[in-house]
Coordinates of C-alpha atoms and ligand atoms in Angstrom, one line a residue:
M86 CA -10.2 15.0 41.9
S87 CA -7.8 15.7 39.1
A88 CA -4.5 17.4 39.7
L89 CA -5.8 20.7 38.4
E90 CA -9.0 20.9 40.3
T91 CA -9.7 23.3 43.1
E92 CA -12.7 23.9 45.2
P93 CA -15.8 24.6 43.1
G94 CA -16.4 28.3 42.8
V95 CA -12.8 29.2 43.6
S96 CA -11.5 28.4 40.2
G97 CA -12.9 31.1 37.8
A98 CA -13.0 31.1 34.1
L99 CA -9.8 33.1 33.6
D100 CA -7.9 31.2 36.1
T101 CA -8.9 27.9 34.4
L102 CA -7.8 29.3 31.0
H103 CA -4.4 30.2 32.5
R104 CA -3.8 27.0 34.5
V105 CA -5.2 24.4 32.3
F106 CA -4.8 25.7 28.8
G107 CA -1.8 28.0 29.4
Y108 CA -3.4 30.9 27.5
D109 CA -3.2 34.5 28.5
S110 CA -6.6 35.8 27.6
F111 CA -9.9 35.0 26.0
R112 CA -10.4 35.7 22.4
G113 CA -13.3 37.8 21.1
E114 CA -16.5 36.9 22.8
Q115 CA -15.2 33.7 24.5
H116 CA -15.2 35.3 27.9
E117 CA -18.8 36.5 27.7
I118 CA -20.0 33.2 26.4
V119 CA -18.2 31.3 29.0
E120 CA -19.5 33.5 31.9
H121 CA -23.0 33.2 30.4
V122 CA -23.0 29.4 30.4
I123 CA -21.3 29.2 33.8
S124 CA -24.2 31.2 35.2
G125 CA -26.6 28.7 33.7
G126 CA -27.7 30.4 30.5
D127 CA -28.3 28.8 27.2
A128 CA -26.2 30.0 24.2
L129 CA -26.1 29.8 20.5
V130 CA -22.6 30.4 19.3
L131 CA -21.7 31.1 15.6
M132 CA -18.0 31.4 15.2
P133 CA -15.8 30.5 12.2
T134 CA -13.5 27.5 12.2
G135 CA -10.5 28.2 14.3
G136 CA -12.3 30.8 16.2
G137 CA -12.0 28.9 19.5
K138 CA -15.4 27.3 20.0
S139 CA -14.2 24.4 22.1
L140 CA -13.1 26.5 25.1
C141 CA -16.6 28.0 25.1
Y142 CA -17.9 24.8 26.6
Q143 CA -14.8 23.2 28.0
I144 CA -14.2 25.9 30.5
P145 CA -17.7 26.1 31.8
A146 CA -17.7 22.3 32.1
L147 CA -14.6 22.6 34.3
V148 CA -15.9 25.5 36.4
R149 CA -19.5 24.2 36.9
E150 CA -20.2 21.2 39.0
G151 CA -20.8 18.0 37.2
V152 CA -19.9 16.5 33.8
G153 CA -20.2 18.4 30.6
V154 CA -21.9 16.3 27.9
V155 CA -20.7 17.1 24.4
V156 CA -22.8 15.9 21.5
S157 CA -20.8 15.6 18.4
P158 CA -21.2 13.7 15.1
L159 CA -17.4 13.3 14.7
I160 CA -16.9 9.8 16.1
A161 CA -13.6 9.4 14.3
L162 CA -12.2 12.4 16.1
M163 CA -13.4 11.7 19.6
Q164 CA -10.3 9.8 20.5
D165 CA -8.0 12.7 19.5
Q166 CA -10.2 15.2 21.2
V167 CA -10.2 13.2 24.4
D168 CA -6.4 12.7 24.2
A169 CA -5.8 16.4 23.7
L170 CA -7.9 17.1 26.8
R171 CA -6.2 14.5 28.9
N172 CA -2.9 15.9 27.9
V173 CA -3.8 19.2 29.6
G174 CA -5.1 17.3 32.6
V175 CA -8.8 17.3 31.9
R176 CA -10.7 14.2 32.8
A177 CA -12.4 13.4 29.5
G178 CA -14.0 10.3 28.0
F179 CA -16.3 9.3 25.2
L180 CA -19.0 6.8 24.4
N181 CA -19.5 5.7 20.8
S182 CA -19.8 2.6 18.7
T183 CA -16.0 2.1 18.3
Q184 CA -15.6 0.9 21.9
D185 CA -15.7 -2.5 23.4
Y186 CA -17.8 -3.4 26.4
A187 CA -15.1 -3.0 29.0
E188 CA -14.1 0.4 27.8
R189 CA -17.7 1.6 27.7
N190 CA -18.3 0.2 31.2
Q191 CA -15.3 2.1 32.6
V192 CA -16.4 5.4 31.0
E193 CA -20.0 4.9 32.3
A194 CA -18.7 4.2 35.8
D195 CA -16.5 7.3 35.7
F196 CA -19.4 9.4 34.6
V197 CA -21.8 8.2 37.4
S198 CA -19.1 8.6 40.1
G199 CA -18.3 12.1 38.9
E200 CA -14.8 11.2 37.8
L201 CA -15.2 13.0 34.5
D202 CA -15.1 16.6 33.5
L203 CA -16.3 16.0 29.9
L204 CA -18.1 13.2 28.2
Y205 CA -18.4 13.1 24.4
L206 CA -21.4 11.4 22.8
A207 CA -22.5 10.7 19.3
P208 CA -26.1 12.0 18.8
E209 CA -27.5 8.6 18.0
R210 CA -26.5 7.5 21.5
L211 CA -29.2 9.8 22.9
A212 CA -31.9 7.8 21.1
V213 CA -31.0 4.8 23.2
E214 CA -33.0 4.6 26.4
S215 CA -30.1 3.1 28.3
T216 CA -28.0 6.2 27.6
V217 CA -30.7 8.5 28.9
R218 CA -30.9 6.4 32.0
L219 CA -27.2 6.6 32.4
L220 CA -27.2 10.3 32.1
D221 CA -29.9 10.4 34.8
R222 CA -27.6 8.7 37.2
G223 CA -24.8 11.3 37.1
K224 CA -24.7 15.1 37.4
I225 CA -24.6 17.0 34.2
S226 CA -23.0 20.5 34.2
L227 CA -24.0 21.4 30.6
F228 CA -24.9 20.1 27.2
A229 CA -22.7 21.3 24.3
I230 CA -24.2 20.6 20.9
D231 CA -21.2 20.8 18.5
E232 CA -21.6 21.1 14.7
A233 CA -25.1 22.4 15.5
H234 CA -25.9 23.1 11.8
C235 CA -26.4 19.4 11.4
V236 CA -29.9 20.0 12.8
A237 CA -30.8 22.3 9.9
Q238 CA -32.4 20.9 6.8
W239 CA -31.6 24.1 4.9
G240 CA -27.9 23.4 5.4
H241 CA -25.6 20.9 3.7
D242 CA -25.0 18.2 6.3
F243 CA -28.3 17.6 7.8
R244 CA -28.3 14.6 10.3
P245 CA -31.7 13.3 11.3
D246 CA -30.3 12.2 14.7
Y247 CA -29.8 15.8 15.6
L248 CA -33.6 16.5 15.5
M249 CA -34.0 14.6 18.8
L250 CA -31.7 17.0 20.6
S251 CA -34.7 19.3 20.9
A252 CA -35.8 17.0 23.7
L253 CA -32.8 17.6 25.9
H254 CA -34.4 20.6 27.4
E255 CA -37.6 18.8 28.4
R256 CA -35.7 16.0 30.1
W257 CA -33.1 18.2 31.8
P258 CA -34.7 21.6 32.1
D259 CA -32.1 23.0 34.5
V260 CA -29.0 22.1 32.5
P261 CA -27.7 24.9 30.3
R262 CA -27.2 24.2 26.6
I263 CA -24.7 25.7 24.3
A264 CA -25.0 25.0 20.6
L265 CA -22.0 25.8 18.4
T266 CA -21.4 26.0 14.6
A267 CA -19.1 27.4 12.1
T268 CA -21.7 27.5 9.4
A269 CA -24.2 30.3 9.6
T270 CA -26.2 31.8 7.0
K271 CA -29.2 33.6 8.4
A272 CA -31.4 30.7 7.4
T273 CA -29.3 28.1 9.1
H274 CA -29.0 30.3 12.2
A275 CA -32.7 30.6 12.5
E276 CA -33.3 27.0 11.9
I277 CA -30.9 25.9 14.6
A278 CA -32.5 28.2 17.2
S279 CA -36.0 26.9 16.4
R280 CA -35.2 23.2 16.0
L281 CA -33.3 23.0 19.2
N282 CA -35.9 25.1 21.1
L283 CA -33.3 27.6 22.1
D284 CA -35.9 30.3 22.7
G285 CA -34.3 32.0 25.7
A286 CA -30.8 31.5 24.5
R287 CA -28.3 34.3 24.0
H288 CA -26.9 34.5 20.5
F289 CA -23.3 35.2 20.0
V290 CA -22.3 35.9 16.4
A291 CA -18.6 36.4 15.8
S292 CA -17.1 37.9 12.7
F293 CA -16.8 35.1 10.1
D294 CA -13.7 36.6 8.5
R295 CA -10.6 34.5 8.3
P296 CA -8.1 37.1 7.4
N297 CA -5.1 34.7 7.1
I298 CA -6.8 32.7 4.4
Q299 CA -6.2 33.9 0.8
Y300 CA -9.2 33.1 -1.4
R301 CA -8.5 32.4 -5.1
I302 CA -10.8 31.0 -7.7
V303 CA -9.2 30.3 -11.1
G304 CA -10.5 29.1 -14.5
K305 CA -10.1 25.4 -14.9
N306 CA -8.0 24.5 -18.0
E307 CA -5.7 21.7 -17.1
P308 CA -6.6 21.0 -13.5
K309 CA -3.8 18.6 -12.7
R310 CA -1.1 20.8 -14.1
Q311 CA -2.6 23.8 -12.4
L312 CA -2.7 21.9 -9.1
L313 CA 0.8 20.7 -9.5
E314 CA 2.0 24.2 -10.1
L315 CA 0.3 25.4 -6.9
L316 CA 1.8 22.7 -4.8
T317 CA 5.3 22.9 -6.2
T318 CA 5.6 26.7 -6.3
E319 CA 3.8 27.8 -3.2
H320 CA 3.2 24.8 -0.9
K321 CA 6.2 22.6 -1.0
G322 CA 6.2 20.2 1.9
D323 CA 2.9 21.7 3.3
A324 CA 0.0 19.7 4.7
G325 CA -3.2 20.3 2.8
I326 CA -6.6 19.0 1.7
I327 CA -7.7 18.6 -1.9
Y328 CA -11.4 18.1 -2.5
C329 CA -12.9 16.4 -5.6
L330 CA -16.5 15.5 -6.3
S331 CA -16.1 11.8 -7.2
R332 CA -14.3 8.9 -5.7
N333 CA -12.8 8.2 -9.0
S334 CA -11.2 11.6 -9.3
V335 CA -10.0 11.4 -5.7
E336 CA -8.1 8.2 -6.5
K337 CA -6.7 9.5 -9.8
T338 CA -5.6 12.7 -8.3
A339 CA -3.8 11.0 -5.3
E340 CA -2.1 8.7 -7.7
F341 CA -1.0 11.6 -9.9
L342 CA 0.5 13.4 -7.0
V343 CA 2.4 10.4 -5.7
A344 CA 3.7 9.8 -9.2
N345 CA 5.0 13.3 -9.1
G346 CA 6.8 12.8 -5.8
I347 CA 4.3 14.5 -3.6
P348 CA 3.1 12.5 -0.6
A349 CA -0.7 12.1 -0.8
V350 CA -3.4 9.7 0.4
P351 CA -7.0 9.2 -0.8
Y352 CA -10.1 9.5 1.4
H353 CA -13.7 8.7 0.4
A354 CA -16.7 6.8 1.6
G355 CA -16.0 3.9 -0.8
L356 CA -12.7 3.0 0.8
D357 CA -12.4 0.2 3.3
K358 CA -13.1 1.6 6.8
N359 CA -9.6 0.7 8.1
V360 CA -7.9 2.3 5.1
R361 CA -9.9 5.4 5.7
A362 CA -9.1 5.5 9.3
R363 CA -5.4 5.0 8.7
N364 CA -5.3 7.7 6.0
Q365 CA -7.0 10.2 8.3
S366 CA -4.8 9.3 11.2
R367 CA -1.6 9.7 9.0
F368 CA -2.8 13.1 7.9
L369 CA -3.3 14.2 11.5
R370 CA -0.1 12.8 12.7
E371 CA 2.5 13.3 10.0
D372 CA 4.0 16.6 8.8
G373 CA 3.4 17.7 5.3
L374 CA 1.0 15.0 4.1
I375 CA -1.8 15.8 1.6
V376 CA -5.2 14.2 1.7
V377 CA -7.3 14.0 -1.5
A378 CA -10.9 13.6 -0.5
T379 CA -14.5 13.8 -1.2
I380 CA -16.5 16.0 1.2
A381 CA -16.8 13.0 3.4
F382 CA -13.5 14.1 4.8
G383 CA -12.7 16.8 7.3
M384 CA -15.7 17.7 9.5
G385 CA -14.1 18.8 12.7
I386 CA -10.6 18.1 11.6
D387 CA -8.7 20.2 14.1
K388 CA -5.3 19.9 12.7
P389 CA -4.0 23.5 13.1
D390 CA -1.4 23.6 10.4
V391 CA -3.3 22.8 7.2
R392 CA -1.7 25.3 4.8
F393 CA -4.0 25.0 1.9
V394 CA -7.4 23.7 0.8
A395 CA -7.8 23.1 -2.9
H396 CA -11.0 22.4 -4.7
L397 CA -10.8 20.6 -8.1
D398 CA -14.6 20.7 -8.5
L399 CA -17.1 23.3 -7.7
P400 CA -18.6 23.0 -4.2
K401 CA -22.4 22.8 -4.1
S402 CA -22.9 25.8 -1.8
V403 CA -21.1 28.8 -0.3
E404 CA -21.7 27.2 3.1
G405 CA -19.9 24.0 2.1
Y406 CA -17.1 26.0 0.4
Y407 CA -16.6 28.1 3.5
Q408 CA -16.6 25.3 5.9
E409 CA -14.2 23.2 3.7
T410 CA -11.8 26.1 3.1
G411 CA -12.0 27.0 6.8
R412 CA -10.0 23.9 7.6
A413 CA -7.0 25.8 6.4
G414 CA -4.9 27.9 8.8
R415 CA -6.6 27.3 12.1
D416 CA -3.3 28.4 13.7
G417 CA -3.8 31.8 12.2
H418 CA -0.8 31.7 9.8
P419 CA -1.1 32.5 6.1
S420 CA -2.9 29.8 4.1
T421 CA -4.5 29.4 0.7
A422 CA -8.0 28.5 -0.4
W423 CA -7.8 27.6 -4.1
L424 CA -10.6 26.6 -6.4
A425 CA -10.4 25.6 -10.0
Y426 CA -13.7 26.0 -11.7
G427 CA -15.0 25.7 -15.3
L428 CA -17.9 25.4 -17.6
Q429 CA -18.1 21.7 -17.1
D430 CA -18.7 22.2 -13.4
V431 CA -21.8 24.2 -14.0
V432 CA -23.2 21.7 -16.6
Q433 CA -22.5 18.8 -14.2
Q434 CA -24.0 20.4 -11.1
R435 CA -27.1 21.6 -12.9
K436 CA -27.6 18.1 -14.2
M437 CA -27.1 16.7 -10.7
I438 CA -29.8 19.0 -9.4
D439 CA -32.2 18.1 -12.2
T440 CA -31.9 14.4 -11.5
S441 CA -31.7 14.6 -7.7
E442 CA -34.2 12.9 -5.5
G443 CA -36.7 14.8 -3.5
D444 CA -39.4 17.2 -4.3
D445 CA -39.4 20.5 -6.2
A446 CA -38.8 22.5 -3.1
H447 CA -35.7 20.5 -2.4
R448 CA -34.4 21.1 -6.0
R449 CA -35.1 24.8 -5.7
R450 CA -33.1 24.9 -2.5
L451 CA -30.2 23.1 -4.2
G452 CA -30.5 25.5 -7.1
A453 CA -30.4 28.5 -4.8
H454 CA -27.3 27.2 -3.1
L455 CA -25.6 26.6 -6.5
N456 CA -26.5 30.1 -7.7
A457 CA -24.9 31.7 -4.7
M458 CA -21.7 29.7 -5.2
L459 CA -21.6 30.7 -8.9
A460 CA -22.1 34.3 -8.0
L461 CA -19.1 34.0 -5.8
C462 CA -17.0 32.5 -8.6
E463 CA -18.0 35.1 -11.1
T464 CA -17.8 38.2 -8.9
V465 CA -15.6 41.1 -9.9
E466 CA -15.7 42.3 -6.3
C467 CA -13.6 41.2 -3.4
R468 CA -14.3 37.5 -2.7
R469 CA -14.2 38.1 1.1
V470 CA -16.7 40.9 1.0
Q471 CA -19.0 38.6 -1.1
I472 CA -18.6 35.7 1.3
L473 CA -19.2 37.8 4.4
G474 CA -22.2 39.3 2.7
Y475 CA -23.5 35.8 2.2
F476 CA -23.4 35.3 5.9
G477 CA -25.1 38.7 6.5
Q478 CA -21.9 40.4 7.6
Q479 CA -20.1 43.5 6.2
G480 CA -16.6 43.7 5.0
T481 CA -14.3 46.0 3.1
P482 CA -12.0 44.9 0.2
C483 CA -9.4 42.7 1.8
G484 CA -6.3 42.9 -0.3
N485 CA -5.8 39.2 0.2
C486 CA -8.0 37.5 -2.4
D487 CA -7.4 37.1 -6.1
T488 CA -9.9 39.8 -7.2
C489 CA -8.3 42.4 -4.8
L490 CA -4.7 41.4 -5.9
A491 CA -5.4 41.3 -9.6
P492 CA -8.8 42.9 -10.3
P493 CA -10.6 41.3 -13.2
E494 CA -12.1 43.5 -15.9
K495 CA -15.8 43.9 -16.3
W496 CA -16.9 44.0 -19.9
D497 CA -20.1 44.4 -21.8
G498 CA -20.8 41.0 -23.2
T499 CA -24.3 41.8 -24.5
I500 CA -23.3 41.3 -28.2
P501 CA -21.4 38.0 -27.7
A502 CA -24.3 36.8 -25.6
Q503 CA -26.8 37.6 -28.3
K504 CA -24.6 35.8 -30.9
L505 CA -24.5 32.8 -28.8
L506 CA -28.1 32.7 -27.9
S507 CA -29.2 33.2 -31.4
T508 CA -27.1 30.2 -32.5
V509 CA -29.0 28.2 -29.9
V510 CA -32.3 29.6 -31.3
R511 CA -31.5 28.8 -34.9
L512 CA -30.5 25.2 -34.2
Q513 CA -33.7 24.8 -32.2
N514 CA -36.0 26.6 -34.7
E515 CA -34.5 25.7 -38.0
R516 CA -33.2 22.3 -37.3
R517 CA -35.1 21.1 -34.2
Q518 CA -31.7 20.4 -32.8
K519 CA -30.0 20.9 -29.4
F520 CA -26.2 20.8 -28.8
G521 CA -23.7 21.2 -26.1
A522 CA -21.3 24.1 -25.6
G523 CA -18.5 22.6 -27.7
Q524 CA -20.5 22.4 -30.9
I525 CA -22.1 25.8 -30.4
I526 CA -18.7 27.4 -29.9
D527 CA -17.3 25.7 -33.0
I528 CA -20.1 27.1 -35.0
L529 CA -19.5 30.6 -33.7
L530 CA -15.8 30.3 -34.4
G531 CA -16.5 29.0 -37.9
K532 CA -14.6 25.8 -37.4
S533 CA -15.4 23.1 -40.0
T534 CA -14.9 20.2 -37.7
P535 CA -16.1 16.7 -38.8
K536 CA -19.1 17.1 -36.4
V537 CA -19.9 20.5 -37.8
T538 CA -19.8 19.3 -41.5
Q539 CA -21.7 16.1 -40.6
H540 CA -24.6 18.2 -39.5
G541 CA -24.2 20.8 -42.2
H542 CA -23.8 23.5 -39.6
E543 CA -21.4 25.5 -41.7
T544 CA -24.4 26.6 -43.8
L545 CA -26.1 28.2 -40.7
K546 CA -26.2 32.0 -41.0
V547 CA -24.4 32.3 -37.6
F548 CA -21.5 30.2 -38.7
G549 CA -18.3 32.1 -38.0
I550 CA -20.0 35.2 -36.5
G551 CA -18.0 34.8 -33.3
A552 CA -14.4 34.7 -34.7
D553 CA -13.6 37.8 -32.7
L554 CA -13.3 35.8 -29.4
R555 CA -11.1 32.9 -28.7
D556 CA -12.4 29.4 -27.7
T557 CA -11.6 29.9 -24.0
E558 CA -13.3 33.3 -24.0
W559 CA -16.4 31.7 -25.5
R560 CA -16.4 29.1 -22.8
G561 CA -16.2 31.9 -20.3
V562 CA -19.3 33.5 -21.9
V563 CA -21.2 30.2 -21.8
R564 CA -20.2 29.6 -18.2
Q565 CA -21.3 33.0 -17.1
L566 CA -24.6 33.0 -19.0
L567 CA -25.3 29.7 -17.2
A568 CA -24.3 31.2 -13.9
Q569 CA -26.6 34.2 -14.5
G570 CA -29.5 32.0 -15.5
L571 CA -29.5 33.4 -19.1
L572 CA -28.9 30.0 -20.5
A573 CA -29.7 26.5 -19.2
V574 CA -28.5 23.0 -19.8
E575 CA -30.6 20.0 -20.4
G576 CA -30.3 16.2 -20.7
D577 CA -27.4 13.8 -20.6
Y578 CA -25.3 15.6 -23.1
G579 CA -25.5 19.0 -21.5
S580 CA -27.4 20.5 -24.4
L581 CA -27.8 24.3 -24.1
V582 CA -31.3 25.6 -24.0
L583 CA -32.9 29.0 -23.6
T584 CA -34.4 30.4 -20.4
E585 CA -36.9 33.3 -19.9
G586 CA -33.9 35.6 -19.4
S587 CA -32.5 34.6 -22.8
A588 CA -35.4 36.3 -24.5
E589 CA -34.7 39.6 -22.8
V590 CA -31.1 39.5 -23.9
L591 CA -32.1 38.6 -27.5
G592 CA -34.7 41.3 -27.6
G593 CA -32.1 43.9 -26.5
K594 CA -33.9 44.5 -23.2
R595 CA -31.2 43.4 -21.0
E596 CA -27.5 44.1 -20.8
V597 CA -25.0 41.3 -20.0
M598 CA -22.0 42.2 -17.9
L599 CA -19.2 39.7 -17.8
R600 CA -16.0 39.1 -16.0
R601 CA -12.7 38.7 -17.9
E602 CA -10.0 36.7 -16.3
P603 CA -6.9 38.7 -15.8
E604 CA -4.1 36.7 -17.5
R605 CA -1.7 37.4 -14.7
A606 CA -4.1 36.9 -11.8
A607 CA -2.4 33.8 -10.4
K608 CA 1.1 35.3 -10.6
A609 CA 0.1 38.5 -9.0
A610 CA -1.5 36.7 -6.1
R611 CA 1.4 34.3 -5.8
T612 CA 4.1 36.9 -5.5
S613 CA 2.2 38.8 -2.8
R614 CA 1.9 35.7 -0.8
R615 CA 4.5 34.3 1.4
A616 CA 6.2 37.7 1.3
A617 CA 5.9 37.5 5.0
P618 CA 6.2 33.9 6.0
V619 CA 6.0 33.0 9.7
D620 CA 8.1 35.6 11.4
M621 CA 11.1 33.9 12.9
P622 CA 14.7 35.0 12.5
A623 CA 16.7 32.5 10.5
E624 CA 19.2 31.9 13.4
L625 CA 16.3 30.4 15.4
A626 CA 15.4 27.9 12.8
P627 CA 17.8 25.2 14.1
V628 CA 16.3 25.5 17.7
F629 CA 12.8 25.3 16.3
E630 CA 13.7 22.2 14.3
R631 CA 15.2 20.6 17.4
L632 CA 12.0 21.2 19.3
R633 CA 10.0 19.8 16.4
A634 CA 12.1 16.7 16.4
W635 CA 11.6 16.3 20.1
R636 CA 7.8 16.8 19.6
A637 CA 7.7 14.2 16.9
S638 CA 9.2 11.6 19.1
A639 CA 7.1 12.5 22.1
A640 CA 4.0 12.3 19.9
K641 CA 5.0 8.9 18.6
E642 CA 5.7 7.6 22.0
Q643 CA 2.3 8.7 23.3
G644 CA 0.5 7.8 20.1
V645 CA -1.1 11.2 19.6
P646 CA -0.9 13.8 16.9
A647 CA 2.0 16.2 17.2
Y648 CA -0.2 19.2 17.7
V649 CA -1.7 17.6 20.8
I650 CA 1.7 18.0 22.5
F651 CA 2.3 21.6 21.4
H652 CA 1.4 23.8 18.4
D653 CA 4.0 25.2 16.1
A654 CA 3.2 28.6 17.5
T655 CA 4.1 27.5 21.0
L656 CA 7.3 25.9 19.9
R657 CA 8.2 29.0 18.0
Q658 CA 7.7 31.2 21.0
I659 CA 9.8 28.8 23.1
A660 CA 12.6 29.0 20.5
T661 CA 12.4 32.8 20.5
M662 CA 12.3 33.2 24.3
R663 CA 14.8 30.5 25.2
P664 CA 13.5 30.1 28.8
K665 CA 16.1 29.0 31.3
N666 CA 13.8 27.6 33.9
L667 CA 10.3 26.1 34.3
S668 CA 8.6 29.2 35.6
D669 CA 9.7 31.2 32.5
L670 CA 8.6 28.3 30.3
G671 CA 5.2 28.4 32.0
T672 CA 4.5 31.9 30.7
V673 CA 4.6 30.8 27.1
S674 CA 1.1 30.7 25.5
G675 CA -0.1 27.1 25.2
V676 CA 1.9 25.8 28.2
G677 CA -0.5 25.1 31.0
E678 CA 0.3 23.5 34.4
N679 CA -0.1 19.9 33.2
K680 CA 2.0 20.2 30.1
L681 CA 4.6 22.1 32.1
A682 CA 4.9 19.3 34.5
K683 CA 4.8 16.7 31.8
Y684 CA 7.2 18.1 29.2
G685 CA 8.9 21.1 30.9
R686 CA 12.1 19.3 31.8
D687 CA 12.4 17.7 28.3
I688 CA 12.0 21.1 26.7
L689 CA 14.7 22.7 28.8
D690 CA 17.0 19.8 28.0
T691 CA 16.3 20.1 24.3
L692 CA 17.1 23.8 24.4
E693 CA 20.4 23.2 26.3
A694 CA 21.5 20.4 24.1
E695 CA 23.6 22.3 21.6
Ligands
ADP250 P1 -13.0 25.9 16.5 O1 -13.6 24.7 17.2 O2 -13.8 27.2 16.7 O3 -12.7 25.6 15.1 P2 -10.9 25.5 18.3 O4 -11.7 25.5 19.5 O5 -10.4 24.2 17.8 O6 -11.7 26.3 17.2 O7 -9.7 26.6 18.5 C1 -8.8 26.8 17.5 C2 -7.4 27.0 18.0 O8 -7.3 28.2 18.7 C3 -7.0 25.9 19.0 O9 -5.7 25.5 18.7 C4 -7.1 26.5 20.3 O10 -6.3 25.9 21.2 C5 -6.7 28.0 20.0 N1 -7.4 28.9 21.0 C6 -8.7 29.0 21.3 N2 -8.9 30.0 22.2 C7 -7.7 30.5 22.5 C8 -7.3 31.6 23.4 N3 -8.2 32.3 24.1 N4 -6.0 31.8 23.4 C9 -5.1 31.2 22.6 N5 -5.4 30.1 21.8 C10 -6.7 29.8 21.7
ZN251 ZN1 -10.5 40.7 -1.3

């Protein structure tokens, strides 16, 4: 029996929450979910990142008899998850391919003899007959299926291994199952329920809003300079994640930041396994490090103090975007989700879809995902309302996104659209030619560039008919026509071609409404932010810093991330409250019995050492 265990049945959910995790109360639907699973019911839980999904299965696993088996694809994080649990006195272990024989043996023995509260497993383990036999030899309290969206083919990180999880119920019909995900469009939601055979399960759908995250989508002009400005003016010294589409741009961007004195490391699937593991581990353990990554990075990263997530390329879907940006601000403090997006992104992504493997249905799905993402980028409404709407939830204008803070104008772009489309038509009909956006815009602007004269394009009737707009404005028009499906791209050079919708615009049967970037959008958003940084009086800062220094050394000594010891929020509360004894310290949120026993004395000493 572990130190914290009491007689089965005596220790209820709330009591376990207080004693083990040191929290006062459940959040949102946590309590109902926990009670439901404790009583043996199946559950499907949709909750945003940072919503508190882990407790939904950890507490039932502690309260019910037996071992809670957690299926998770996040092998690289299992060690940290297990360390964090052990640090609060929970007996946790994992089985995955990173272990040697002796370690695995020990965990298996602990499982069989009931010496574990929680066992983490990679999904592919369950395909191995020996694992199934092992599970039969112990007592299982529940199955938790984390990152359950991996079972959905509609979604964006489908994992074939997840499909076999549907068999759990047949093999262990009496063991309750709880599936959890932070990704939930209606389609994904339905697919999880059906593929996991969760017929009788209760569905718990939390609000997907993340009010502390400020959403901003800006036009991409000089991405590196724009990024540098964001980092130096708003996020100095902050930890953050920067996503790029290609490995090459990941490396270039990381080098660029380091050259500018900003600590950053690259992360992508092409890097050596050890380098990757080291960079991830540094990101989790160090304060204020930036990781520049492809989407291979971050699933399940539970670092609570990621202050910003920046995208230098357009994500492929709203689901992906929301999950990636959701890694910011798990601790509930103000954070930024910033995306730079331009014409080239649309061209590139359409091309990737056209040349992607798979059948037409697959390409249509990718196209639908992209269209939803583009609609979010081009909206003149509140970004948050649009995102929540995508997940089937309602919202009101939030006051904490770029379109709320600096509303873009809507303007009637029908005439410019007609000018542009007719240029494409003329090239096609009169010259049998196709060109990319650059050439078309030069023609509209009446620029006699070498390429224009070489093709004799200055003799076209449309030459110079668009001089009333600037180059960047034209790029905005092209981008938005592409986004609205009124124009398409084709071939390796991104040639512009007409769609069915183009004809309606040309024929005057369809209006084209466009978004005009407010010049001062970024500035307006910026000044509003950080107006209320974390609320702690200045005179408490030295105490807080002392506590942080103590935490850093304790984390180093134990070889765990700092947040596994205590979150910033907990240290802040300790600094504010200045407890004089252990029982006062024990009332601080995040200080449970085990941590109080382990660190209490050190904290009181640190507070007294002035
Ligand atoms: P998710 O898995 O949904 O992204 P986590 O389970 O990692 O979220 O929880 C996010 C953070 O919120 C964690 O730091 C966790 O300790 C904290 N948390 C969760 N539930 C509570 C609660 N009831 N009271 C206080 N903190 C909580
Ligand atoms: Zn808004």
